[in-house]
Each structure stands twice: as C-alpha cells, then as structure tokens.
Short mmCIF file of C-alpha atoms in Angstrom, two decimals:
data_model
loop_
_atom_site.label_atom_id
_atom_site.label_comp_id
_atom_site.label_asym_id
_atom_site.label_seq_id
_atom_site.Cartn_x
_atom_site.Cartn_y
_atom_site.Cartn_z
CA UNK A 1 -2.62 -23.31 -50.33
CA UNK A 2 -4.95 -21.92 -47.69
CA UNK A 3 -6.47 -23.91 -44.86
CA UNK A 4 -9.86 -23.60 -46.59
CA UNK A 5 -8.45 -25.09 -49.79
CA UNK A 6 -6.89 -27.97 -47.84
CA UNK A 7 -10.19 -28.77 -46.13
CA UNK A 8 -12.03 -28.56 -49.44
CA UNK A 9 -9.65 -30.97 -51.13
CA UNK A 10 -9.42 -33.35 -48.16
CA UNK A 11 -11.69 -36.36 -48.47
CA UNK A 12 -14.65 -36.55 -46.11
CA UNK A 13 -13.96 -39.04 -43.33
CA UNK A 14 -17.55 -40.25 -43.47
CA UNK A 15 -17.35 -40.70 -47.24
CA UNK A 16 -14.16 -42.75 -46.90
CA UNK A 17 -15.76 -44.91 -44.18
CA UNK A 18 -18.77 -45.66 -46.38
CA UNK A 19 -16.65 -46.36 -49.46
CA UNK A 20 -14.07 -48.69 -47.87
CA UNK A 21 -15.16 -52.29 -47.15
CA UNK A 22 -13.03 -52.64 -44.01
CA UNK A 23 -14.12 -49.35 -42.46
CA UNK A 24 -17.75 -49.92 -43.39
CA UNK A 25 -17.73 -53.48 -42.08
CA UNK A 26 -15.94 -52.51 -38.87
CA UNK A 27 -18.50 -49.78 -38.26
CA UNK A 28 -21.41 -52.22 -38.43
CA UNK A 29 -19.52 -54.88 -36.48
CA UNK A 30 -18.76 -52.49 -33.62
CA UNK A 31 -22.40 -51.42 -33.48
CA UNK A 32 -23.44 -55.06 -33.00
CA UNK A 33 -20.71 -55.48 -30.39
CA UNK A 34 -21.81 -52.44 -28.40
CA UNK A 35 -25.46 -53.40 -28.73
CA UNK A 36 -24.93 -56.91 -27.38
CA UNK A 37 -22.55 -56.12 -24.54
CA UNK A 38 -24.53 -53.12 -23.30
CA UNK A 39 -27.82 -55.03 -23.38
CA UNK A 40 -26.42 -57.66 -21.03
CA UNK A 41 -24.27 -55.50 -18.75
CA UNK A 42 -27.07 -53.91 -16.67
CA UNK A 43 -29.03 -57.19 -16.49
CA UNK A 44 -26.41 -59.79 -15.62
CA UNK A 45 -26.54 -59.13 -11.86
CA UNK A 46 -30.33 -59.54 -11.87
CA UNK A 47 -29.91 -62.77 -13.86
CA UNK A 48 -27.57 -64.16 -11.21
CA UNK A 49 -29.99 -63.23 -8.43
CA UNK A 50 -33.33 -64.06 -10.05
CA UNK A 51 -32.44 -67.07 -12.19
CA UNK A 52 -29.61 -68.69 -10.25
CA UNK A 53 -30.45 -67.72 -6.68
CA UNK A 54 -27.32 -65.73 -5.92
CA UNK A 55 -27.21 -62.94 -3.35
CA UNK A 56 -26.69 -59.29 -4.24
CA UNK A 57 -23.16 -59.52 -2.84
CA UNK A 58 -22.34 -62.54 -5.00
CA UNK A 59 -23.85 -60.83 -8.05
CA UNK A 60 -21.61 -57.83 -7.45
CA UNK A 61 -18.55 -60.07 -7.44
CA UNK A 62 -19.36 -61.16 -11.00
CA UNK A 63 -17.88 -57.93 -12.35
CA UNK A 64 -14.49 -58.88 -10.96
CA UNK A 65 -14.33 -61.61 -13.62
CA UNK A 66 -13.89 -58.78 -16.13
CA UNK A 67 -10.31 -58.42 -14.90
CA UNK A 68 -9.29 -61.49 -16.88
CA UNK A 69 -10.14 -59.51 -20.04
CA UNK A 70 -6.90 -57.60 -19.54
CA UNK A 71 -4.85 -60.81 -19.75
CA UNK A 72 -6.96 -62.22 -22.58
CA UNK A 73 -6.72 -59.01 -24.59
CA UNK A 74 -2.96 -58.81 -24.10
CA UNK A 75 -2.49 -62.43 -25.19
CA UNK A 76 -4.57 -61.95 -28.36
CA UNK A 77 -2.95 -58.61 -29.14
CA UNK A 78 0.57 -59.94 -28.72
CA UNK A 79 -0.20 -62.93 -30.92
CA UNK A 80 -1.73 -60.64 -33.53
CA UNK A 81 1.35 -58.41 -33.58
CA UNK A 82 3.57 -61.48 -33.83
CA UNK A 83 1.77 -62.78 -36.94
CA UNK A 84 0.60 -59.50 -38.45
CA UNK A 85 -2.92 -60.95 -38.77
CA UNK A 86 -5.93 -59.07 -37.39
CA UNK A 87 -9.17 -60.41 -38.83
CA UNK A 88 -8.47 -64.06 -37.98
CA UNK A 89 -8.09 -63.29 -34.25
CA UNK A 90 -11.11 -60.96 -34.52
CA UNK A 91 -13.26 -63.83 -35.76
CA UNK A 92 -11.93 -66.14 -33.04
CA UNK A 93 -12.78 -63.57 -30.34
CA UNK A 94 -16.25 -62.90 -31.76
CA UNK A 95 -16.97 -66.64 -31.75
CA UNK A 96 -15.71 -66.86 -28.16
CA UNK A 97 -18.13 -64.09 -27.23
CA UNK A 98 -21.01 -65.91 -28.91
CA UNK A 99 -20.29 -69.19 -27.14
CA UNK A 100 -19.68 -67.43 -23.82
CA UNK A 101 -22.94 -65.51 -23.74
CA UNK A 102 -24.84 -68.53 -24.99
CA UNK A 103 -23.29 -70.60 -22.20
CA UNK A 104 -24.30 -68.03 -19.59
CA UNK A 105 -27.85 -67.92 -20.99
CA UNK A 106 -28.25 -71.66 -20.37
CA UNK A 107 -26.38 -71.77 -17.06
CA UNK A 108 -28.01 -73.86 -14.36
CA UNK A 109 -25.46 -73.47 -11.55
CA UNK A 110 -24.33 -70.29 -9.80
CA UNK A 111 -20.64 -70.87 -10.54
CA UNK A 112 -21.16 -71.23 -14.30
CA UNK A 113 -21.47 -67.52 -15.32
CA UNK A 114 -18.38 -66.73 -13.25
CA UNK A 115 -16.29 -69.44 -14.88
CA UNK A 116 -17.55 -68.70 -18.38
CA UNK A 117 -16.95 -64.96 -18.00
CA UNK A 118 -13.44 -65.42 -16.60
CA UNK A 119 -12.30 -68.08 -19.08
CA UNK A 120 -14.26 -67.49 -22.30
CA UNK A 121 -15.55 -63.93 -22.34
CA UNK A 122 -12.04 -62.80 -21.39
CA UNK A 123 -11.26 -63.06 -25.11
CA UNK A 124 -14.52 -61.59 -26.44
CA UNK A 125 -13.63 -57.94 -25.88
CA UNK A 126 -10.40 -58.35 -27.84
CA UNK A 127 -12.48 -58.56 -31.01
CA UNK A 128 -12.85 -54.77 -30.84
CA UNK A 129 -9.13 -54.18 -30.42
CA UNK A 130 -8.39 -56.39 -33.43
CA UNK A 131 -10.70 -54.31 -35.61
CA UNK A 132 -8.94 -51.10 -34.59
CA UNK A 133 -5.59 -52.73 -35.33
CA UNK A 134 -6.88 -53.73 -38.77
CA UNK A 135 -8.05 -50.15 -39.36
CA UNK A 136 -4.60 -48.90 -38.38
CA UNK A 137 -2.99 -51.28 -40.86
CA UNK A 138 -5.36 -50.10 -43.60
CA UNK A 139 -4.46 -46.48 -42.89
CA UNK A 140 -0.77 -47.40 -43.06
CA UNK A 141 -1.31 -49.06 -46.42
CA UNK A 142 -3.63 -46.36 -47.78
CA UNK A 143 -2.89 -43.16 -45.82
CA UNK A 144 -5.63 -40.55 -45.63
CA UNK A 145 -5.56 -36.98 -44.29
CA UNK A 146 -8.91 -37.83 -42.71
CA UNK A 147 -7.41 -40.78 -40.79
CA UNK A 148 -8.25 -39.56 -37.28
CA UNK A 149 -11.77 -38.72 -38.39
CA UNK A 150 -12.17 -42.19 -39.87
CA UNK A 151 -11.25 -43.82 -36.56
CA UNK A 152 -13.59 -41.44 -34.74
CA UNK A 153 -16.55 -42.28 -36.99
CA UNK A 154 -15.95 -46.00 -36.65
CA UNK A 155 -15.67 -45.61 -32.86
CA UNK A 156 -18.98 -43.71 -32.81
CA UNK A 157 -20.82 -46.84 -33.92
CA UNK A 158 -19.66 -48.64 -30.77
CA UNK A 159 -21.02 -45.77 -28.67
CA UNK A 160 -24.30 -45.85 -30.61
CA UNK A 161 -24.61 -49.53 -29.75
CA UNK A 162 -24.17 -48.65 -26.08
CA UNK A 163 -26.94 -46.05 -26.40
CA UNK A 164 -29.45 -48.52 -27.84
CA UNK A 165 -28.36 -51.67 -25.98
CA UNK A 166 -29.49 -50.95 -22.40
CA UNK A 167 -32.98 -49.99 -23.60
CA UNK A 168 -33.22 -53.05 -25.84
CA UNK A 169 -31.92 -55.33 -23.09
CA UNK A 170 -34.42 -54.01 -20.56
CA UNK A 171 -37.29 -54.47 -23.02
CA UNK A 172 -36.28 -58.01 -24.01
CA UNK A 173 -35.72 -59.00 -20.39
CA UNK A 174 -39.17 -57.76 -19.42
CA UNK A 175 -41.00 -59.26 -22.41
CA UNK A 176 -39.20 -62.54 -23.03
CA UNK A 177 -37.13 -63.16 -19.90
CA UNK A 178 -33.49 -62.72 -18.98
CA UNK A 179 -32.31 -65.94 -20.61
CA UNK A 180 -33.80 -64.88 -23.94
CA UNK A 181 -32.11 -61.50 -23.55
CA UNK A 182 -28.74 -63.21 -23.07
CA UNK A 183 -29.34 -65.37 -26.15
CA UNK A 184 -29.98 -62.15 -28.08
CA UNK A 185 -26.67 -60.81 -26.73
CA UNK A 186 -24.93 -63.94 -28.04
CA UNK A 187 -26.54 -63.46 -31.46
CA UNK A 188 -25.44 -59.81 -31.60
CA UNK A 189 -21.89 -60.87 -30.72
CA UNK A 190 -21.90 -63.45 -33.51
CA UNK A 191 -23.41 -60.87 -35.90
CA UNK A 192 -20.10 -58.96 -35.76
CA UNK A 193 -18.81 -61.48 -38.29
CA UNK A 194 -21.40 -60.72 -40.97
CA UNK A 195 -20.42 -57.19 -42.10
CA UNK A 196 -16.81 -58.23 -42.69
CA UNK A 197 -17.73 -61.43 -44.52
CA UNK A 198 -14.63 -63.11 -45.93
CA UNK A 199 -12.57 -59.92 -45.98
CA UNK A 200 -8.85 -60.57 -45.49
CA UNK A 201 -6.09 -58.61 -43.83
CA UNK A 202 -4.23 -55.89 -45.68
CA UNK A 203 -0.49 -56.19 -45.24
CA UNK A 204 0.82 -52.99 -43.63
CA UNK A 205 3.18 -50.96 -45.79
CA UNK A 206 6.05 -51.50 -43.35
CA UNK A 207 5.67 -55.25 -43.71
CA UNK A 208 5.34 -55.07 -47.47
CA UNK A 209 8.64 -53.25 -47.78
CA UNK A 210 10.59 -55.57 -45.49
CA UNK A 211 11.95 -57.55 -48.42
CA UNK A 212 13.48 -54.35 -49.82
CA UNK A 213 14.50 -52.68 -46.57
CA UNK A 214 16.19 -54.67 -43.86
CA UNK A 215 15.55 -51.86 -41.39
CA UNK A 216 11.76 -52.04 -41.82
CA UNK A 217 9.90 -53.26 -38.73
CA UNK A 218 8.88 -56.90 -38.64
CA UNK A 219 5.58 -58.20 -37.29
CA UNK A 220 7.64 -60.31 -34.88
CA UNK A 221 9.41 -57.35 -33.26
CA UNK A 222 9.72 -57.91 -29.51
CA UNK A 223 8.20 -55.13 -27.41
CA UNK A 224 9.99 -54.47 -24.14
CA UNK A 225 8.31 -53.31 -20.96
CA UNK A 226 10.26 -50.05 -21.23
CA UNK A 227 8.86 -49.41 -24.69
CA UNK A 228 5.37 -49.99 -23.31
CA UNK A 229 5.93 -47.48 -20.49
CA UNK A 230 4.13 -44.48 -22.08
CA UNK A 231 1.21 -46.68 -23.14
CA UNK A 232 0.85 -48.18 -19.67
CA UNK A 233 1.04 -44.72 -18.10
CA UNK A 234 -1.64 -43.39 -20.45
CA UNK A 235 -3.86 -46.42 -19.85
CA UNK A 236 -3.47 -46.03 -16.08
CA UNK A 237 -4.56 -42.40 -16.29
CA UNK A 238 -7.49 -43.40 -18.48
CA UNK A 239 -8.50 -45.92 -15.80
CA UNK A 240 -8.62 -43.11 -13.23
CA UNK A 241 -10.94 -41.08 -15.44
CA UNK A 242 -13.16 -44.06 -16.28
CA UNK A 243 -13.49 -45.16 -12.65
CA UNK A 244 -16.17 -42.51 -12.18
CA UNK A 245 -18.52 -44.31 -14.60
CA UNK A 246 -19.28 -47.41 -12.49
CA UNK A 247 -19.67 -45.16 -9.44
CA UNK A 248 -22.11 -42.95 -11.32
CA UNK A 249 -24.18 -45.78 -12.74
CA UNK A 250 -24.31 -47.51 -9.36
CA UNK A 251 -25.30 -44.54 -7.23
CA UNK A 252 -26.76 -41.75 -9.38
CA UNK A 253 -30.01 -43.67 -10.11
CA UNK A 254 -30.32 -44.45 -6.39
CA UNK A 255 -29.76 -40.80 -5.50
CA UNK A 256 -32.34 -39.58 -8.02
CA UNK A 257 -34.83 -42.14 -6.72
CA UNK A 258 -34.23 -40.95 -3.14
CA UNK A 259 -34.90 -37.39 -4.34
CA UNK A 260 -38.19 -38.62 -5.88
CA UNK A 261 -37.33 -37.55 -9.42
CA UNK A 262 -39.99 -38.62 -11.97
CA UNK A 263 -38.81 -41.60 -14.05
CA UNK A 264 -38.92 -39.53 -17.27
CA UNK A 265 -36.66 -36.89 -15.72
CA UNK A 266 -34.21 -39.51 -14.41
CA UNK A 267 -34.11 -41.14 -17.84
CA UNK A 268 -33.45 -37.81 -19.53
CA UNK A 269 -30.57 -37.07 -17.16
CA UNK A 270 -28.99 -40.48 -17.75
CA UNK A 271 -29.60 -40.42 -21.50
CA UNK A 272 -28.15 -36.99 -22.28
CA UNK A 273 -24.54 -38.09 -21.82
CA UNK A 274 -24.23 -40.56 -24.73
CA UNK A 275 -26.05 -38.14 -27.04
CA UNK A 276 -23.56 -35.37 -26.24
CA UNK A 277 -20.74 -37.89 -26.63
CA UNK A 278 -21.89 -38.88 -30.12
CA UNK A 279 -22.09 -35.24 -31.19
CA UNK A 280 -18.65 -34.34 -29.85
CA UNK A 281 -16.62 -37.35 -31.01
CA UNK A 282 -16.05 -36.19 -34.62
CA UNK A 283 -15.56 -32.61 -33.42
CA UNK A 284 -12.86 -33.79 -30.99
CA UNK A 285 -10.86 -35.26 -33.88
CA UNK A 286 -10.95 -31.89 -35.67
CA UNK A 287 -10.04 -29.83 -32.60
CA UNK A 288 -7.21 -32.22 -31.67
CA UNK A 289 -5.42 -31.41 -34.93
CA UNK A 290 -4.88 -27.90 -33.61
CA UNK A 291 -4.46 -28.49 -29.88
CA UNK A 292 -2.82 -31.93 -29.76
CA UNK A 293 -4.64 -35.00 -28.47
CA UNK A 294 -3.16 -35.14 -24.98
CA UNK A 295 -3.77 -31.43 -24.44
CA UNK A 296 -7.42 -31.96 -25.33
CA UNK A 297 -7.57 -34.95 -22.98
CA UNK A 298 -6.34 -32.80 -20.11
CA UNK A 299 -9.36 -30.60 -20.74
CA UNK A 300 -11.58 -33.68 -20.95
CA UNK A 301 -10.33 -34.93 -17.58
CA UNK A 302 -11.04 -31.50 -16.08
CA UNK A 303 -14.59 -31.80 -17.40
CA UNK A 304 -14.76 -34.99 -15.34
CA UNK A 305 -13.54 -33.12 -12.27
CA UNK A 306 -16.31 -30.56 -12.68
CA UNK A 307 -19.02 -33.08 -13.53
CA UNK A 308 -18.41 -35.24 -10.47
CA UNK A 309 -18.13 -32.19 -8.23
CA UNK A 310 -21.56 -31.07 -9.45
CA UNK A 311 -22.96 -34.54 -8.79
CA UNK A 312 -21.65 -34.27 -5.23
CA UNK A 313 -22.71 -30.71 -4.48
CA UNK A 314 -25.84 -30.04 -6.54
CA UNK A 315 -29.24 -31.36 -5.50
CA UNK A 316 -31.14 -29.84 -8.42
CA UNK A 317 -32.13 -31.66 -11.64
CA UNK A 318 -30.61 -28.84 -13.71
CA UNK A 319 -27.29 -29.31 -11.92
CA UNK A 320 -27.27 -33.05 -12.60
CA UNK A 321 -28.18 -32.40 -16.24
CA UNK A 322 -25.24 -29.99 -16.61
CA UNK A 323 -22.97 -32.57 -14.98
CA UNK A 324 -24.07 -35.22 -17.46
CA UNK A 325 -23.44 -32.84 -20.37
CA UNK A 326 -19.92 -32.33 -19.02
CA UNK A 327 -19.51 -36.11 -18.81
CA UNK A 328 -20.56 -36.28 -22.45
CA UNK A 329 -17.64 -33.93 -23.11
CA UNK A 330 -15.31 -36.25 -21.21
CA UNK A 331 -16.20 -39.26 -23.32
CA UNK A 332 -16.52 -37.32 -26.55
CA UNK A 333 -12.78 -36.72 -26.14
CA UNK A 334 -11.57 -39.99 -24.61
CA UNK A 335 -13.80 -42.35 -26.60
CA UNK A 336 -13.00 -40.63 -29.87
CA UNK A 337 -9.26 -40.17 -29.43
CA UNK A 338 -8.13 -42.71 -26.83
CA UNK A 339 -7.54 -45.62 -29.19
CA UNK A 340 -5.59 -43.36 -31.58
CA UNK A 341 -3.30 -42.17 -28.77
CA UNK A 342 -2.77 -45.74 -27.53
CA UNK A 343 -1.71 -46.94 -30.97
CA UNK A 344 0.64 -44.01 -31.47
CA UNK A 345 2.30 -44.70 -28.12
CA UNK A 346 3.19 -48.23 -29.26
CA UNK A 347 3.29 -48.06 -33.08
CA UNK A 348 5.35 -51.23 -33.42
CA UNK A 349 2.61 -53.31 -31.76
CA UNK A 350 -0.74 -51.67 -32.45
CA UNK A 351 -2.84 -54.75 -31.65
CA UNK A 352 -1.20 -55.04 -28.23
CA UNK A 353 -1.73 -51.32 -27.65
CA UNK A 354 -5.37 -51.55 -28.71
CA UNK A 355 -6.02 -54.58 -26.52
CA UNK A 356 -4.46 -53.03 -23.42
CA UNK A 357 -6.38 -49.78 -23.87
CA UNK A 358 -9.74 -51.38 -24.62
CA UNK A 359 -9.38 -53.76 -21.66
CA UNK A 360 -8.87 -50.81 -19.28
CA UNK A 361 -12.60 -50.31 -18.48
CA UNK A 362 -12.61 -53.74 -16.82
CA UNK A 363 -9.95 -52.57 -14.39
CA UNK A 364 -11.81 -49.28 -13.97
CA UNK A 365 -14.98 -51.15 -13.04
CA UNK A 366 -13.16 -52.97 -10.27
CA UNK A 367 -11.48 -49.77 -9.06
CA UNK A 368 -14.74 -47.84 -9.21
CA UNK A 369 -16.55 -50.55 -7.30
CA UNK A 370 -14.01 -50.49 -4.49
CA UNK A 371 -13.72 -46.69 -4.32
CA UNK A 372 -17.49 -46.24 -4.57
CA UNK A 373 -18.22 -48.84 -1.90
CA UNK A 374 -15.75 -47.29 0.53
CA UNK A 375 -16.78 -43.74 -0.37
CA UNK A 376 -20.52 -44.23 0.01
CA UNK A 377 -19.97 -45.89 3.37
CA UNK A 378 -17.79 -43.04 4.60
CA UNK A 379 -19.48 -39.98 3.07
CA UNK A 380 -22.86 -41.20 1.84
CA UNK A 381 -24.83 -39.85 -1.10
CA UNK A 382 -24.17 -37.60 -2.96
CA UNK A 383 -20.74 -36.79 -1.48
CA UNK A 384 -19.39 -40.11 -2.75
CA UNK A 385 -18.92 -38.37 -6.12
CA UNK A 386 -16.08 -36.29 -4.69
CA UNK A 387 -13.95 -39.45 -4.94
CA UNK A 388 -14.14 -39.78 -8.76
CA UNK A 389 -13.68 -36.00 -8.99
CA UNK A 390 -10.35 -36.40 -7.18
CA UNK A 391 -9.38 -39.32 -9.43
CA UNK A 392 -10.13 -37.25 -12.55
CA UNK A 393 -8.05 -34.36 -11.18
CA UNK A 394 -5.14 -36.74 -10.64
CA UNK A 395 -5.56 -38.00 -14.20
CA UNK A 396 -5.59 -34.44 -15.61
CA UNK A 397 -2.30 -33.68 -13.86
CA UNK A 398 -0.79 -36.97 -15.03
CA UNK A 399 -1.85 -36.35 -18.64
CA UNK A 400 -0.28 -32.91 -18.52
CA UNK A 401 3.00 -34.42 -17.29
CA UNK A 402 2.83 -37.15 -19.95
CA UNK A 403 2.23 -34.59 -22.68
CA UNK A 404 5.20 -32.53 -21.46
CA UNK A 405 7.50 -35.56 -21.53
CA UNK A 406 6.36 -36.75 -24.94
CA UNK A 407 6.53 -33.27 -26.47
CA UNK A 408 5.20 -33.13 -30.01
CA UNK A 409 4.97 -36.89 -30.31
CA UNK A 410 1.18 -36.99 -29.72
#
C-alpha cells in the first residue's frame, strides 16, 4: 500500500474529533478555559492596583502565586493516576476555578486575591491536564492512526481561547468594570463542565485487561523519581523556551510605545503570533510523523533563538513582525506536540505527566519575570531580549541531547 493510499484510508482527525463525544466536549471545554483565563491574565494586576489599592510592585508579586499550580497539578494528577478516573477530578478542578475567580472578583482586601490564587486557583489549571489524560485513555481504548492530529486539534481550541480572551477581557473591563470581567472569567471556567455533561470515564485498555493479564499495568502503579527523569528534563527545557513569553509581553509593548508605533501596527505585531500558531499546530503533527517530535522541537527552539535575537537587534516594524511569525512557529510546535511528548515520557502515569507539563508555564512566568527584570536593568530595551534568546539556545541543545538519549522512543 502506498503512502497516498494510507492517507486516503486514514480517518480525518477533525472528523474523529467532531464525531466523538469526549473529543468534541473537550474541544469546547478547553476553548472556554482558554477564554476565561486569558481574559483575566492581562487585567489582574490592574485590578489589584485600581480596585484594591496595591502598588505596581505588589501587583507584580501576584504572579508568583502561580507557582502553587505546580504542586496542585501534581497532587491532582497523582490522585487521578492512582484511581484511573479523569473526569471526576476535571469537574472538581473546574469548580475550584469558578469559585476562585468569583472570590477574587468580590475581594475587598489586598491579601484576598493572593490567598485565593495560591490556595484555590492552584487546582484550576489541572482541569486541562485531566482532559488530556482522558483523551489519552480514549485513544488507548479506541486507537486511531490520526491520534496525534486529534490531540493537536483539541489543543488548538485552547489556543483559540487565548486569542479571543485578551480582547474580550479588555472590552468587558472597559465597559462593565474589572469586577464584572472577573465574574465573566468565573462563568467561563464553570462553562467547561457543560460540553462534557454527564460523560463518564472510559476504562483504558490496559486496565480492562488486568483481570486476564497479571502483567498489565495497574492504575495504582507507583512512579519513581527516576522514572520521571525524562519527563522532568523535558519540562525543564520547555520552561526555558517559555520563559521568553512573559519577557516579551512585559517589554515588547513598552518598546513599541517608546518607538511611537501606531496602536494598529502594535496590535498587528502582537496578534500575528497566535494566528501563525493556530495554522501550524495541525501541520506540526503531520511533519512530526516523519521527523520525530523531539527533532522538530529542536527546530522550534531555534526559531525562538532567532525570534528573540531579532527583537533585540531590529528596530523596524518589519523585523518585529518577522520575529513574531517565528514565535508562532515556536508555539505551533510546542503547543501542538508538547502534551503528547510529556505523556509518552511517562506512559504509566499520563495524568501526572499532563499536570506537570501544563503547570510549567507558571514556573516560566516566575523565571521570565526574574530574568527580564535583571536583564532590562542591566542592558535596557531592546537588548533584554538577548536573555530569552540564550535560554532558547540552551533548550535547543538540551532537547537534542534528550532526543539522542531516548533514541527512537519519541
């Protein structure tokens, strides 16, 4: 059978997503998740300053509360792998997100958003990891040659939410106030529950055969730190790549304003990245079948090296636009394939793997904040972007080493 015949007979990933209740529901749920979180993220610092009287320095410290998401995600993921249940923990985490954002919306004291974020919203992000674990289980039960494409399409909906959310959040904040915007974020977080309705977990094939095969893996399999080594290494390298994002979003708008770019031009430069990312995500899944996922991620990290170098060395709008297109290439690869790689690096505990990987941006935000603050003080704008370029180069080298050690595994 030729390659053309195989592609012709292979089911369309998009068709499978639309036809399968879990995939279809997860796609809509992740859109609501991305929409809500991204609407609040750019506005929460202004809420702390304008509504609660905090200083800019105190508002910046709020983002450090995201670090608890790593512990919360790990706890939920480990519990999920222990029981084999995904959608129950997903619903718990979505409800935690709803209550957390609602609590922040009605906060009257400066300490309240910090406490709520650290203690309640720490579990909200794990809702996403539970959905990807459920999708993995479904693919184990009903394997599909379009599996990677299915995950990529579902992941695209989360990115689409992050495209729409900041615009919607800005509009709601301006028209109805920041508290109303945060209430809307809470509603979007709760809306994750609707597309999945009363859908129940599918028992993975490995679990279903346990009664007939004593060697089959059990949901209660203990995962050692050594077994998690490749996953932790991959996640650490992903953190290095992602650290450029908080630096870019903190300082690129300031730089463009200092250069007196028209608002429409600045918006076009910022907005081109997620559009390129959405276009490239399904293509990355196809290309990775030929090149290998980690090999493609090495290229993606090198795109990040080039993009940040252009930010640092180019003062022209066309240069910044090219850099943003390259950044779209970075996230077209990492956003589309990262969760798949994480799960394959720890197949006996996919919920734990998903939670650790998806919690990584919180650590990246803290790292990016520290590196960006030190870098802008030492080198100023736009040379601060040489720092994330160096981090991405380190990540590219590390991914190449990881790929060499894992061989054909990924």
